[in-house]
PDB file of C-alpha atoms in Angstrom:
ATOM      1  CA  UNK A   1      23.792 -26.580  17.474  1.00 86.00           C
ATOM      2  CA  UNK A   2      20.955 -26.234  15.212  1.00 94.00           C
ATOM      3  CA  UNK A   3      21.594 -25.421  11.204  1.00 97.00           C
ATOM      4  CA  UNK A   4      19.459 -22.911   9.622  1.00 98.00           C
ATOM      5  CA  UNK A   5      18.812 -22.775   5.714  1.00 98.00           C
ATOM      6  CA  UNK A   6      17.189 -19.105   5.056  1.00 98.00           C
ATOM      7  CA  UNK A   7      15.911 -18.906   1.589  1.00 98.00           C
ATOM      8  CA  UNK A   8      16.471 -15.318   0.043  1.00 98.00           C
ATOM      9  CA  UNK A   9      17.675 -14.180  -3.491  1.00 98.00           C
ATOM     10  CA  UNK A  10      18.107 -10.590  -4.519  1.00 98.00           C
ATOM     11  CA  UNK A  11      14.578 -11.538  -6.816  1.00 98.00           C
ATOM     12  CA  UNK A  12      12.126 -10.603  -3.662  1.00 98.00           C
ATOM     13  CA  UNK A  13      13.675  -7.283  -3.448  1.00 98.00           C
ATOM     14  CA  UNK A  14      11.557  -6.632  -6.903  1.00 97.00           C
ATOM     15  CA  UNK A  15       8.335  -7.301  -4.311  1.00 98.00           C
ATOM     16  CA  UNK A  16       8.311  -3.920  -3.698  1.00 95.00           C
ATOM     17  CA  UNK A  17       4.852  -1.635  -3.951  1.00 95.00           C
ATOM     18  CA  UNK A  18       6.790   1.742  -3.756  1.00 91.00           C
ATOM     19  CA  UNK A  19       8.276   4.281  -1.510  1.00 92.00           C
ATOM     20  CA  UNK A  20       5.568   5.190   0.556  1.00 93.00           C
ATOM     21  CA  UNK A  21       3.769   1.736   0.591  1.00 96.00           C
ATOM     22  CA  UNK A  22       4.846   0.467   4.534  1.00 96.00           C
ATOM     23  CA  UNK A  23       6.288  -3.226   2.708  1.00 96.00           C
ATOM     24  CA  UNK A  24       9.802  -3.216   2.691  1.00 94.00           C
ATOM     25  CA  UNK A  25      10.743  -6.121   0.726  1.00 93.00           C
ATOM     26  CA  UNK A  26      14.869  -5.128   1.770  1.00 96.00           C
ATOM     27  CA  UNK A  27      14.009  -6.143   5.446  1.00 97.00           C
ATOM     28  CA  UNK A  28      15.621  -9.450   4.059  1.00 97.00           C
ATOM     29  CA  UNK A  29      18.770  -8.188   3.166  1.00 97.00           C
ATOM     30  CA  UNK A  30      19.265  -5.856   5.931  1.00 97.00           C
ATOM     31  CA  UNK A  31      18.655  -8.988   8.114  1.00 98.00           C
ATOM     32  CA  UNK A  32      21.188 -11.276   6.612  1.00 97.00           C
ATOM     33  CA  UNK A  33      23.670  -8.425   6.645  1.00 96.00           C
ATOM     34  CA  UNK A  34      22.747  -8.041  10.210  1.00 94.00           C
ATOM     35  CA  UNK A  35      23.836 -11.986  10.944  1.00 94.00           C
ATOM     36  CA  UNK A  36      26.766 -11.574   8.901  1.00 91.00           C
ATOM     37  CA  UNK A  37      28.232  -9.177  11.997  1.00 92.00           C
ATOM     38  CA  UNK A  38      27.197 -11.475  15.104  1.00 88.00           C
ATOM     39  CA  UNK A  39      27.184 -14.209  17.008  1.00 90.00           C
ATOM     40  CA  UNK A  40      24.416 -16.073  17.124  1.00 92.00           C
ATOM     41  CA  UNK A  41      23.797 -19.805  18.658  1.00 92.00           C
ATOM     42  CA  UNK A  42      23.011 -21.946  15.222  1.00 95.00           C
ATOM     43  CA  UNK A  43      24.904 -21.879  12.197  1.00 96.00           C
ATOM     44  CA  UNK A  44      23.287 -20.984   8.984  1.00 97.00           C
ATOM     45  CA  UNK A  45      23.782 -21.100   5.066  1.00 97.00           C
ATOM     46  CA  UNK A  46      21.477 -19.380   2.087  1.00 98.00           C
ATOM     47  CA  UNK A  47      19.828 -21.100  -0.425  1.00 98.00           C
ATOM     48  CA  UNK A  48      18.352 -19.226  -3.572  1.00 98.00           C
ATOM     49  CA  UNK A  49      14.394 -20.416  -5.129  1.00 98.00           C
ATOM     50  CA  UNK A  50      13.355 -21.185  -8.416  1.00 98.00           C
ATOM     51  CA  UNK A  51      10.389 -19.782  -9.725  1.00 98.00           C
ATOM     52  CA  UNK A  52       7.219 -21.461  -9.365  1.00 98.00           C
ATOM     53  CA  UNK A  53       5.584 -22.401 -12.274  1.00 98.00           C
ATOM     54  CA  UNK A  54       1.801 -21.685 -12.991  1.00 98.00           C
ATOM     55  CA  UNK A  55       0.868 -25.043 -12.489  1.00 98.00           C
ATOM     56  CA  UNK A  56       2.114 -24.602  -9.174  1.00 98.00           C
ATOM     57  CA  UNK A  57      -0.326 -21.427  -8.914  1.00 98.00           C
ATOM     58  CA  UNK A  58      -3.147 -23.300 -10.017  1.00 98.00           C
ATOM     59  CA  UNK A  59      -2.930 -25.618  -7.278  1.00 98.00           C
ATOM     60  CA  UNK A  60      -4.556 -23.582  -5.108  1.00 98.00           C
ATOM     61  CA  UNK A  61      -5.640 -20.458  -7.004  1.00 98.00           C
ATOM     62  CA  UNK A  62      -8.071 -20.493  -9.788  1.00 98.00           C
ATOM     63  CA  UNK A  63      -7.140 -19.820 -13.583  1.00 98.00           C
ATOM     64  CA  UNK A  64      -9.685 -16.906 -13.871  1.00 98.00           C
ATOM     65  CA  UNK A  65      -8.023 -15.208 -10.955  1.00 98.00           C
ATOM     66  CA  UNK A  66      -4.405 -15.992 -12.384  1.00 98.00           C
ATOM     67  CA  UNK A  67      -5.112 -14.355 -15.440  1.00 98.00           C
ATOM     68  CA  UNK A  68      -6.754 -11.528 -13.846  1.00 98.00           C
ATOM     69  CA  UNK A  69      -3.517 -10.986 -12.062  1.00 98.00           C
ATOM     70  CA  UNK A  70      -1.506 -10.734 -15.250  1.00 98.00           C
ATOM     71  CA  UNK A  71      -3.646  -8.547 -17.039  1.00 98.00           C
ATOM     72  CA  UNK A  72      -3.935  -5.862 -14.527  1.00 98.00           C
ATOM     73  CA  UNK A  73      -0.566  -6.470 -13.822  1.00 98.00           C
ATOM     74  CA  UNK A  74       0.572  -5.864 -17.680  1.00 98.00           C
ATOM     75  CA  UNK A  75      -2.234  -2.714 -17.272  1.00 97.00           C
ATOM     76  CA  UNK A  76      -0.090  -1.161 -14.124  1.00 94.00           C
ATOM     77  CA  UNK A  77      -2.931  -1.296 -12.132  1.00 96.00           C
ATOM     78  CA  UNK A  78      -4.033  -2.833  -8.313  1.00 97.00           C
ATOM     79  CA  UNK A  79      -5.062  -5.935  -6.783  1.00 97.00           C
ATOM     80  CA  UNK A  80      -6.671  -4.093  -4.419  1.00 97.00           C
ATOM     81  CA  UNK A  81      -6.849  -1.077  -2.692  1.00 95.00           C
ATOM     82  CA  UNK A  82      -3.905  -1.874  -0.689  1.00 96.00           C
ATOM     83  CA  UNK A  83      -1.957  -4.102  -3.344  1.00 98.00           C
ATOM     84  CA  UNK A  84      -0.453  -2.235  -6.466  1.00 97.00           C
ATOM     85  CA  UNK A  85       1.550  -4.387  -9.356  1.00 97.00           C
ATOM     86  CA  UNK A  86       4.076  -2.068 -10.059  1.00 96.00           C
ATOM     87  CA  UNK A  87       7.023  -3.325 -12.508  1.00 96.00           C
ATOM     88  CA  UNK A  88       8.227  -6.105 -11.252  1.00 97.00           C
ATOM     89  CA  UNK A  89       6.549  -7.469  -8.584  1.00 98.00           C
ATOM     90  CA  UNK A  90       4.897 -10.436 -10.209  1.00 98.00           C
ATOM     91  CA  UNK A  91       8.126 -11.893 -11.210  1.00 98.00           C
ATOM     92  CA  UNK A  92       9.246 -11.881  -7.651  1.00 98.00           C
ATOM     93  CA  UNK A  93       5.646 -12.728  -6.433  1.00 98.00           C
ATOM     94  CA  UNK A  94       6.484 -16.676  -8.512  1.00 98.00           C
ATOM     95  CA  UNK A  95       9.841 -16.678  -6.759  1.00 98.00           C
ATOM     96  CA  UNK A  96       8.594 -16.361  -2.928  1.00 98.00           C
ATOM     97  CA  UNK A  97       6.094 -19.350  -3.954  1.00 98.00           C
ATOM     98  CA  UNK A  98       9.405 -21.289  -4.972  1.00 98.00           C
ATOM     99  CA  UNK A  99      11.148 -20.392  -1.837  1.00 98.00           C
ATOM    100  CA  UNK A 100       8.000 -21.560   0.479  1.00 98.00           C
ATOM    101  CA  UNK A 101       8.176 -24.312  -1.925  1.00 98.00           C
ATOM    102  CA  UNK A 102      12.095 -25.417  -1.853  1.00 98.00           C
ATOM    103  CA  UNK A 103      11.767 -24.254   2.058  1.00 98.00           C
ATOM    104  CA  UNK A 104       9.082 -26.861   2.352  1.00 98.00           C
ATOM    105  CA  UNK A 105      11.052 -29.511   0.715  1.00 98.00           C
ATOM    106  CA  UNK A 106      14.491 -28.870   2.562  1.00 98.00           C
ATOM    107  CA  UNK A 107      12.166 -28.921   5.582  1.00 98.00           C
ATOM    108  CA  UNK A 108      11.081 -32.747   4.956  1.00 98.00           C
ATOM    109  CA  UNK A 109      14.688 -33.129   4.670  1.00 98.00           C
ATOM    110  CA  UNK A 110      15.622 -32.530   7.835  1.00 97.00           C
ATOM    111  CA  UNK A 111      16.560 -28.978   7.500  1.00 98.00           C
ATOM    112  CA  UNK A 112      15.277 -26.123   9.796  1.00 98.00           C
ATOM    113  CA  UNK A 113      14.529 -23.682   6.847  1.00 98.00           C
ATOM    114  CA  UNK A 114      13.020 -20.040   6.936  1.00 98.00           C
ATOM    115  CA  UNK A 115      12.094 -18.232   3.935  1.00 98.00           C
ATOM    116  CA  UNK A 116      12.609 -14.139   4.131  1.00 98.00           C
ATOM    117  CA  UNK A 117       9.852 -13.495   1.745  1.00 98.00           C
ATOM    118  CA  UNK A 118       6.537 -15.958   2.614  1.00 98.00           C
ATOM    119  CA  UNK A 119       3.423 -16.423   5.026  1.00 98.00           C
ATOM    120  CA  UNK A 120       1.304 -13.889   2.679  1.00 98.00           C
ATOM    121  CA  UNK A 121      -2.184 -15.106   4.323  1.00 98.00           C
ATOM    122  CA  UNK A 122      -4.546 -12.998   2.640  1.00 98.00           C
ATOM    123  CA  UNK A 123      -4.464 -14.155  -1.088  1.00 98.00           C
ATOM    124  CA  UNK A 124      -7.892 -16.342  -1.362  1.00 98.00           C
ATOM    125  CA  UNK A 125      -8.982 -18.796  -4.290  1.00 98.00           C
ATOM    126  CA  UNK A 126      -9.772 -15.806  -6.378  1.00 98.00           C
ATOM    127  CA  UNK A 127      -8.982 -13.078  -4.790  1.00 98.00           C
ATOM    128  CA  UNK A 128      -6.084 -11.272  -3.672  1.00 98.00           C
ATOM    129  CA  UNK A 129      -5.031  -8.197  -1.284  1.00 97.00           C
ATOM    130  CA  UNK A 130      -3.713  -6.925   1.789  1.00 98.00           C
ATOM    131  CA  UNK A 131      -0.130  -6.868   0.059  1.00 98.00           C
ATOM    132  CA  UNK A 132      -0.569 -10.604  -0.895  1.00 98.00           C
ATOM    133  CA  UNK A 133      -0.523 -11.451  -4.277  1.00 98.00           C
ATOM    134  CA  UNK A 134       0.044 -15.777  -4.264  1.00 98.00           C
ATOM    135  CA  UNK A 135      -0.548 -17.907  -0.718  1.00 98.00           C
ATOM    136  CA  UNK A 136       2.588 -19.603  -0.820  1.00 98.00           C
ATOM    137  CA  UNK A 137       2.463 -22.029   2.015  1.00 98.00           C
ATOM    138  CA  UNK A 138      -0.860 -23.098   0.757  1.00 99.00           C
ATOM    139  CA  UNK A 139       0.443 -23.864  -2.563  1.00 99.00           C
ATOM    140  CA  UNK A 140       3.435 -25.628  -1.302  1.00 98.00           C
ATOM    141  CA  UNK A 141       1.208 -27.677   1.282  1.00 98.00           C
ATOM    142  CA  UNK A 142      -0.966 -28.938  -2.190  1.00 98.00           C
ATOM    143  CA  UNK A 143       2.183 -29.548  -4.213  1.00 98.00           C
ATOM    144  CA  UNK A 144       3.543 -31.728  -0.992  1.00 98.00           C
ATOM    145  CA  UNK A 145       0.494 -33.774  -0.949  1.00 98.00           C
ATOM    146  CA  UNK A 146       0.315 -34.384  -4.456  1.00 97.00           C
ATOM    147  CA  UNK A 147       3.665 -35.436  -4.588  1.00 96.00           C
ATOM    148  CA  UNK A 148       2.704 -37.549  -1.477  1.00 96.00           C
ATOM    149  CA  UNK A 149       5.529 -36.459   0.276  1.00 97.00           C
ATOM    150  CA  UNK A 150       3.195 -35.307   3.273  1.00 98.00           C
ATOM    151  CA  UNK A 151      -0.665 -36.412   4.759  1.00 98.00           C
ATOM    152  CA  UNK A 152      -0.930 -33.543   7.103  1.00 97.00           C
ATOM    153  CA  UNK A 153       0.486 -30.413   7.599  1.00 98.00           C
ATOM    154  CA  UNK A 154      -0.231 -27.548  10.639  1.00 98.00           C
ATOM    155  CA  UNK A 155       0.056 -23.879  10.154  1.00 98.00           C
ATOM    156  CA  UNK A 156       0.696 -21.852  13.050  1.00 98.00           C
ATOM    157  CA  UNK A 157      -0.197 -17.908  11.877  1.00 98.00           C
ATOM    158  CA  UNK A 158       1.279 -15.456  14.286  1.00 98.00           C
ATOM    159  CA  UNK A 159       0.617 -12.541  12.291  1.00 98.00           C
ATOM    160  CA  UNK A 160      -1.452  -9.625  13.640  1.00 98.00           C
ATOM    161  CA  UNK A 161      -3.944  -9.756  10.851  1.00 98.00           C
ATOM    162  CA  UNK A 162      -5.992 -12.419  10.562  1.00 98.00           C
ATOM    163  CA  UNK A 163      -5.116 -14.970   7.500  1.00 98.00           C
ATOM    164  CA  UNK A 164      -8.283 -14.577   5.603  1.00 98.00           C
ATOM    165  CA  UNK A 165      -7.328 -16.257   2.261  1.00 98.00           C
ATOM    166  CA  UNK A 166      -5.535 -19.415   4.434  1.00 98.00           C
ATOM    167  CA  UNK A 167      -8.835 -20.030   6.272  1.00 98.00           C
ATOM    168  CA  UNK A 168     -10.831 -20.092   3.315  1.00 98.00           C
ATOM    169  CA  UNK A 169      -8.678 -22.148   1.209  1.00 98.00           C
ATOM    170  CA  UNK A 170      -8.381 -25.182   3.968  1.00 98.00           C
ATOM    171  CA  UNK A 171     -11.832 -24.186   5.656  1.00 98.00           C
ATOM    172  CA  UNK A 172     -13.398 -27.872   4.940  1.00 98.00           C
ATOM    173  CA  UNK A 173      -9.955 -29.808   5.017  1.00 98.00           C
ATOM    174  CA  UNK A 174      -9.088 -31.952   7.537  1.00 98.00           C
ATOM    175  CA  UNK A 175      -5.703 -32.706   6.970  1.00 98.00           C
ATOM    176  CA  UNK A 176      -4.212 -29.018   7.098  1.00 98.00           C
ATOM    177  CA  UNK A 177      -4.846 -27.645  11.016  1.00 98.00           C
ATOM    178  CA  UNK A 178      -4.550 -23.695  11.060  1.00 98.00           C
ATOM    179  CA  UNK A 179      -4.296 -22.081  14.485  1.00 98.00           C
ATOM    180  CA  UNK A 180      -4.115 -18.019  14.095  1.00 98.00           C
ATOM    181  CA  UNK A 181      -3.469 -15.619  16.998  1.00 98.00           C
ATOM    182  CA  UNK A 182      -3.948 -12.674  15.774  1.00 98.00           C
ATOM    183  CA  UNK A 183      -5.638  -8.643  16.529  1.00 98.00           C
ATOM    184  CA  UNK A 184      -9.620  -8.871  17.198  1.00 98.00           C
ATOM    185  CA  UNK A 185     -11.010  -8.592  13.607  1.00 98.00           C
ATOM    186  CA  UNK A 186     -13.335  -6.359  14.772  1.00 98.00           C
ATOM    187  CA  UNK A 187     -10.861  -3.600  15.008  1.00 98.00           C
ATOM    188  CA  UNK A 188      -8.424  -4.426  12.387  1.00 98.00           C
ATOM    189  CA  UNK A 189      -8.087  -5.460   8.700  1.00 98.00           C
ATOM    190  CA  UNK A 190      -9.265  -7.728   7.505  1.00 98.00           C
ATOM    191  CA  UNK A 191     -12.515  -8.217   9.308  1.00 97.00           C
ATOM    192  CA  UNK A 192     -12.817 -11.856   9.796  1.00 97.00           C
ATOM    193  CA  UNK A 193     -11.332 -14.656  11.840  1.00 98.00           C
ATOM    194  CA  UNK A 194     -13.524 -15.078  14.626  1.00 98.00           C
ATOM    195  CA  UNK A 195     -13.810 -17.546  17.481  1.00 98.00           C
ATOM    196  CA  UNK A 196     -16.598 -19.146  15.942  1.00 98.00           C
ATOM    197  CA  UNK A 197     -15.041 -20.068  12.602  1.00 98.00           C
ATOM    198  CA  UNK A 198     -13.999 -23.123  13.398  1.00 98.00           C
ATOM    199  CA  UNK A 199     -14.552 -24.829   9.797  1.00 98.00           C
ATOM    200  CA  UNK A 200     -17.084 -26.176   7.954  1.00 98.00           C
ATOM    201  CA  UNK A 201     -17.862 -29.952   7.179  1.00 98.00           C
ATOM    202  CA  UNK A 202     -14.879 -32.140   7.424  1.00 98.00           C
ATOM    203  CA  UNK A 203     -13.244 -29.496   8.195  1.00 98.00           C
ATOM    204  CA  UNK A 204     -15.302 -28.520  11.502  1.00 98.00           C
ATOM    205  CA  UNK A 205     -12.431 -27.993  14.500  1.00 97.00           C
ATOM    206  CA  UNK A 206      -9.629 -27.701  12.185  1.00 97.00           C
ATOM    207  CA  UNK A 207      -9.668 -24.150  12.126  1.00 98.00           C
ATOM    208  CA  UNK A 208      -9.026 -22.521  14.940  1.00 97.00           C
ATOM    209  CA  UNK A 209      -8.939 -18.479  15.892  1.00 98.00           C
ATOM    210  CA  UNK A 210      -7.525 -16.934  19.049  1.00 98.00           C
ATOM    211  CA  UNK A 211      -8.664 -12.824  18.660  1.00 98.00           C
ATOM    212  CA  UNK A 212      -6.666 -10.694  20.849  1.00 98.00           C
ATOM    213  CA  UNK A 213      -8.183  -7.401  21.960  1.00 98.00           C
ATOM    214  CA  UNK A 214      -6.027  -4.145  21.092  1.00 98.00           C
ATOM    215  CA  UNK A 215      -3.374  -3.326  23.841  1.00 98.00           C
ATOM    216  CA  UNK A 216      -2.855  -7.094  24.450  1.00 98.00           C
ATOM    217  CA  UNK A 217       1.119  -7.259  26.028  1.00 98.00           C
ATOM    218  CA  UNK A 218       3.696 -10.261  25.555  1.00 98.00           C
ATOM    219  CA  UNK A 219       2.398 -11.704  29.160  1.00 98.00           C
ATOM    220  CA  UNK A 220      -0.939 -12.451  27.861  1.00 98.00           C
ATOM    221  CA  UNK A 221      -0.232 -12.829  24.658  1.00 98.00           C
ATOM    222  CA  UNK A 222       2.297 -16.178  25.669  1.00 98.00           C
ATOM    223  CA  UNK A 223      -0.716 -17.555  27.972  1.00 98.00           C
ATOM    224  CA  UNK A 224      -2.766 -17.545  24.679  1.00 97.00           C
ATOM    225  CA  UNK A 225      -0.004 -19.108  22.661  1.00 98.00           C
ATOM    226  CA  UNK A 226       0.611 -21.976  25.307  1.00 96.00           C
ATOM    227  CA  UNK A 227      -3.245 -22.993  24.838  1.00 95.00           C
ATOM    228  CA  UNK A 228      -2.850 -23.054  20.824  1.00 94.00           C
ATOM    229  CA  UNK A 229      -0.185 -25.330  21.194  1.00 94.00           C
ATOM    230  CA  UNK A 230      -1.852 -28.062  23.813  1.00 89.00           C
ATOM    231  CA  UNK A 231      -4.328 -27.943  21.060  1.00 79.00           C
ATOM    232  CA  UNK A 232      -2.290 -28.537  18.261  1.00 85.00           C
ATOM    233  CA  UNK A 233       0.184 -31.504  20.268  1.00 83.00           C
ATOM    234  CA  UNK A 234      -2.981 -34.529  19.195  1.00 87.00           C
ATOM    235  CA  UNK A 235      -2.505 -33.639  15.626  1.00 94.00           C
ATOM    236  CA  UNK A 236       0.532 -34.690  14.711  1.00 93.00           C
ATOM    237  CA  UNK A 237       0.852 -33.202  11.266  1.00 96.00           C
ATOM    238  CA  UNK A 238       4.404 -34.012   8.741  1.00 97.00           C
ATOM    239  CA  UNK A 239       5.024 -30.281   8.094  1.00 98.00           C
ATOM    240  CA  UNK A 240       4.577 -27.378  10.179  1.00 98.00           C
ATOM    241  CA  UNK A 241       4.540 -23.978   9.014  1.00 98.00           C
ATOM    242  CA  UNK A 242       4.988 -20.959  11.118  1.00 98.00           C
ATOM    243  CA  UNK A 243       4.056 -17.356  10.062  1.00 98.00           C
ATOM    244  CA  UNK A 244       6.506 -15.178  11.549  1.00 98.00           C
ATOM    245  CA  UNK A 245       4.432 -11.616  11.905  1.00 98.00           C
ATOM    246  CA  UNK A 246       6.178  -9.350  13.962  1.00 98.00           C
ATOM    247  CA  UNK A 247       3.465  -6.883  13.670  1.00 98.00           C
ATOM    248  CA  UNK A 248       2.379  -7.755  17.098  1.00 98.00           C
ATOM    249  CA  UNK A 249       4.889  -5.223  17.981  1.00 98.00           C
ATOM    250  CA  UNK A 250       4.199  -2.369  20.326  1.00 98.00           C
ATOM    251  CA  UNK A 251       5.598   0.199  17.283  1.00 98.00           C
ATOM    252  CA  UNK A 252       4.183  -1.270  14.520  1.00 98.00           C
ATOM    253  CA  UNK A 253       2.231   1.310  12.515  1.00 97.00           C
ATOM    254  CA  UNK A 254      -0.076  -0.650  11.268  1.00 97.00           C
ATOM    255  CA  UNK A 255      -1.188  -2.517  14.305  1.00 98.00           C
ATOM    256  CA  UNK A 256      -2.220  -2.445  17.955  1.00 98.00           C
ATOM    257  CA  UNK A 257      -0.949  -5.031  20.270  1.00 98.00           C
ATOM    258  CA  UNK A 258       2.092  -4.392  22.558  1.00 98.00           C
ATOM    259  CA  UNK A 259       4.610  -6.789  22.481  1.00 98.00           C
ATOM    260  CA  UNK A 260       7.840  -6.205  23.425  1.00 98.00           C
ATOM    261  CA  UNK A 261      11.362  -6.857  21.348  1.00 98.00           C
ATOM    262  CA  UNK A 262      11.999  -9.584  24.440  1.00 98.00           C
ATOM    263  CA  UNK A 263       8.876 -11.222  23.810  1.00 98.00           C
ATOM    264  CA  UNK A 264       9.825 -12.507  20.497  1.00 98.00           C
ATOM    265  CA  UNK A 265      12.530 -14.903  21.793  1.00 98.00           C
ATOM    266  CA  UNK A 266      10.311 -15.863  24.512  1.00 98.00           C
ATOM    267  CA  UNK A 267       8.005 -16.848  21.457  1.00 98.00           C
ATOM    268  CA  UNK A 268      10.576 -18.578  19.672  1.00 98.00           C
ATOM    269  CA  UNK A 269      11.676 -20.692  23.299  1.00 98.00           C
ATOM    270  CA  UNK A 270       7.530 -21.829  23.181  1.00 97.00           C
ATOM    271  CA  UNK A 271       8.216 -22.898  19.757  1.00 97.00           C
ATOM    272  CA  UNK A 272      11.574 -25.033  19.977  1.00 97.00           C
ATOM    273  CA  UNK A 273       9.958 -28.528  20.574  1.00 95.00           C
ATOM    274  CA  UNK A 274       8.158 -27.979  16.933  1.00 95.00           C
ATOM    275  CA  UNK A 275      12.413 -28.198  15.478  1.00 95.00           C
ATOM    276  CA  UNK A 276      12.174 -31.849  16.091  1.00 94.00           C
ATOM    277  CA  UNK A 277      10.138 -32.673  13.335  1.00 95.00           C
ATOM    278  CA  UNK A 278       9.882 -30.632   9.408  1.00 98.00           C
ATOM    279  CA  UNK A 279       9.612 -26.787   9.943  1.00 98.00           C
ATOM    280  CA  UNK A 280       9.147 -23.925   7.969  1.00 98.00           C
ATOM    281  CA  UNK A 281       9.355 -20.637   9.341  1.00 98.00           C
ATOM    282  CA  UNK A 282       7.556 -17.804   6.490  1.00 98.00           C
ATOM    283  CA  UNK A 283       8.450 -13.830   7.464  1.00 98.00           C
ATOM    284  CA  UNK A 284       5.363 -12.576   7.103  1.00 97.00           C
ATOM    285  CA  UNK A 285       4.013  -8.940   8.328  1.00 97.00           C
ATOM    286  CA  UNK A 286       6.168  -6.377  10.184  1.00 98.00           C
ATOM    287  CA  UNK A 287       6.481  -2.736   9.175  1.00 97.00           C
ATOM    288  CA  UNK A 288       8.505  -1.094  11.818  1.00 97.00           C
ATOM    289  CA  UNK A 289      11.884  -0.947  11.402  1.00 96.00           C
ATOM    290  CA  UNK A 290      13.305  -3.520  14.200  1.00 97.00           C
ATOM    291  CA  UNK A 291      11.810  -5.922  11.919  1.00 98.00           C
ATOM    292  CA  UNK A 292      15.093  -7.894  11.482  1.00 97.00           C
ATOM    293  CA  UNK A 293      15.970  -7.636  14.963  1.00 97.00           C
ATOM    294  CA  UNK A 294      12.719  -9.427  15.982  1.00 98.00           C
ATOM    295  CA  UNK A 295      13.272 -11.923  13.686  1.00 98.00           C
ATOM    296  CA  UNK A 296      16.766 -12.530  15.172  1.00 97.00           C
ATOM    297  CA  UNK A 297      15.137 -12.615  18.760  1.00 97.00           C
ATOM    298  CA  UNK A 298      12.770 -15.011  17.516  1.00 98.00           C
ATOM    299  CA  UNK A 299      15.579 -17.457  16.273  1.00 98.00           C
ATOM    300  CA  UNK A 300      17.000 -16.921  19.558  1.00 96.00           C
ATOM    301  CA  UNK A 301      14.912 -18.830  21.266  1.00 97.00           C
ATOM    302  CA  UNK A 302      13.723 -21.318  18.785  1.00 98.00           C
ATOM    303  CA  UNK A 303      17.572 -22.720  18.128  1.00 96.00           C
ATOM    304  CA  UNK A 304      18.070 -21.898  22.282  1.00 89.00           C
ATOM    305  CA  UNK A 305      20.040 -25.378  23.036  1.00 78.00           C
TER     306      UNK A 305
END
């Protein structure tokens, strides 16, 4: 029986943009309340982050753009468009970095970890948006490899929005393979991630895009999923990171592919040979509100014996 570690503490619930913004940062909670009342075929314990330190930050994001985000943030003002700072949010923003980071580490361990606050894709060098302050698992894939605990690592970015700030931060780097499915940019935030941005100098082929047209169902969408992966089996990365969005749900609001609830397990069953080496599984988008429950599918059929 597989053993999950899920990384949570009541801290992320402070990543919150408001009541009308369509984040819920409780989605957590309501899911580990939800596992508290059923059976389910691993057996899992909670483990609580530290905050991540600037240095940590500034592995991946520049200082000018770290200090931008603390002096809008002490001004009450946005990131962007999409991204307010209310009270709050920047403290918890340091502590989902130290989850991806301690998720990352029990992960080269030996654990199966997944961290209920993580995968936030769009945050850039120097720029930040699309509800994403800090790119975690970049940050925690730098901080491995300076620590030389890893050479390689693969992320694997099921979200429905493209991760913009992900591809540019690894878009020349060889060792770090990123493989998105995701919504045709064309018709969805946040306008880029393309077939033909495949990397750029060392980089070139390490960065690989699979658009989806709108209206794409589970069928199609697991027939894209199987090619991703026969790409991905020569790499043979230390650390894997998957970004769990469930916005690829036929009721998500903000979306427009159809998958069905049953269509996240068969997901997670694709996805079970990747539990035999160090795995990190990031919640990332998903703003209807079967969000835990497709999470819970998901696990399903990654821990399926």
């Amino acid at each position: 029986m597989h053993h999950i570690t899920f990384i949570w503490t009541d801290e992320y619930l402070k990543y919150n943009f408001g009541p009308t913004h369509p984040f819920r940062s409780e989605r957590g909670k309501v899911f580990l309340d939800k596992l508290s009342t059923q059976t389910v075929p691993f057996e899992y314990k909670i483990s609580s982050p530290k905050k991540a330190t600037d240095e940590d930050i500034l592995l991946v994001h520049t200082l000018e753009y770290l200090k931008g985000v603390k002096r809008l943030y002490q001004e009450h003002k946005h990131l962007a468009l999409d991204t307010p700072l209310p009270e709050g949010i920047l403290e918890a923003a340091y502590y989902y970095v130290g989850g991806t980071i301690l998720a990352s580490q029990l992960a080269l361990k030996g654990e199966l970890t997944m961290n209920l606050l993580g995968g936030l894709h769009h945050a850039q060098t120097n720029h930040g948006g699309g509800f994403c302050i800090f790119n975690d698992h970049a940050i925690a894939i730098r901080k491995l490899r300076k620590q030389r605990s890893i050479t390689k690592a693969m992320i694997l970015d099921l979200d429905v929005h493209a991760g913009n700030g992900t591809q540019e931060i690894f878009y020349s780097d060889p060792t770090v393979l990123t493989i998105s499915l995701h919504q045709d940019p064309n018709t969805l935030y946040p306008g880029t991630g393309f077939k033909e941005q495949i990397g750029e100098g060392p980089g070139k082929g390490f960065n690989i895009n699979y658009p989806l047209p709108p209206g794409t169902k589970g069928q199609k969408y697991l027939k894209i999923l199987d090619k991703a992966l026969k790409h991905s089996s020569q790499f043979n990365p230390d650390i894997t990171y998957i970004i769990l969005g469930v916005d690829t749900y036929k009721e998500d609001p903000l979306a427009s592919l159809r998958l069905e609830e049953e269509d996240y397990q068969k997901i997670g069953l694709r996805l079970s040979d990747l539990c035999s080496r160090p795995l990190v599984i990031l919640c990332a988008g998903g703003y209807s509100p079967k969000v835990p429950d497709l999470w819970l599918k998901f696990l399903k059929g990654l821990t399926h014996p």
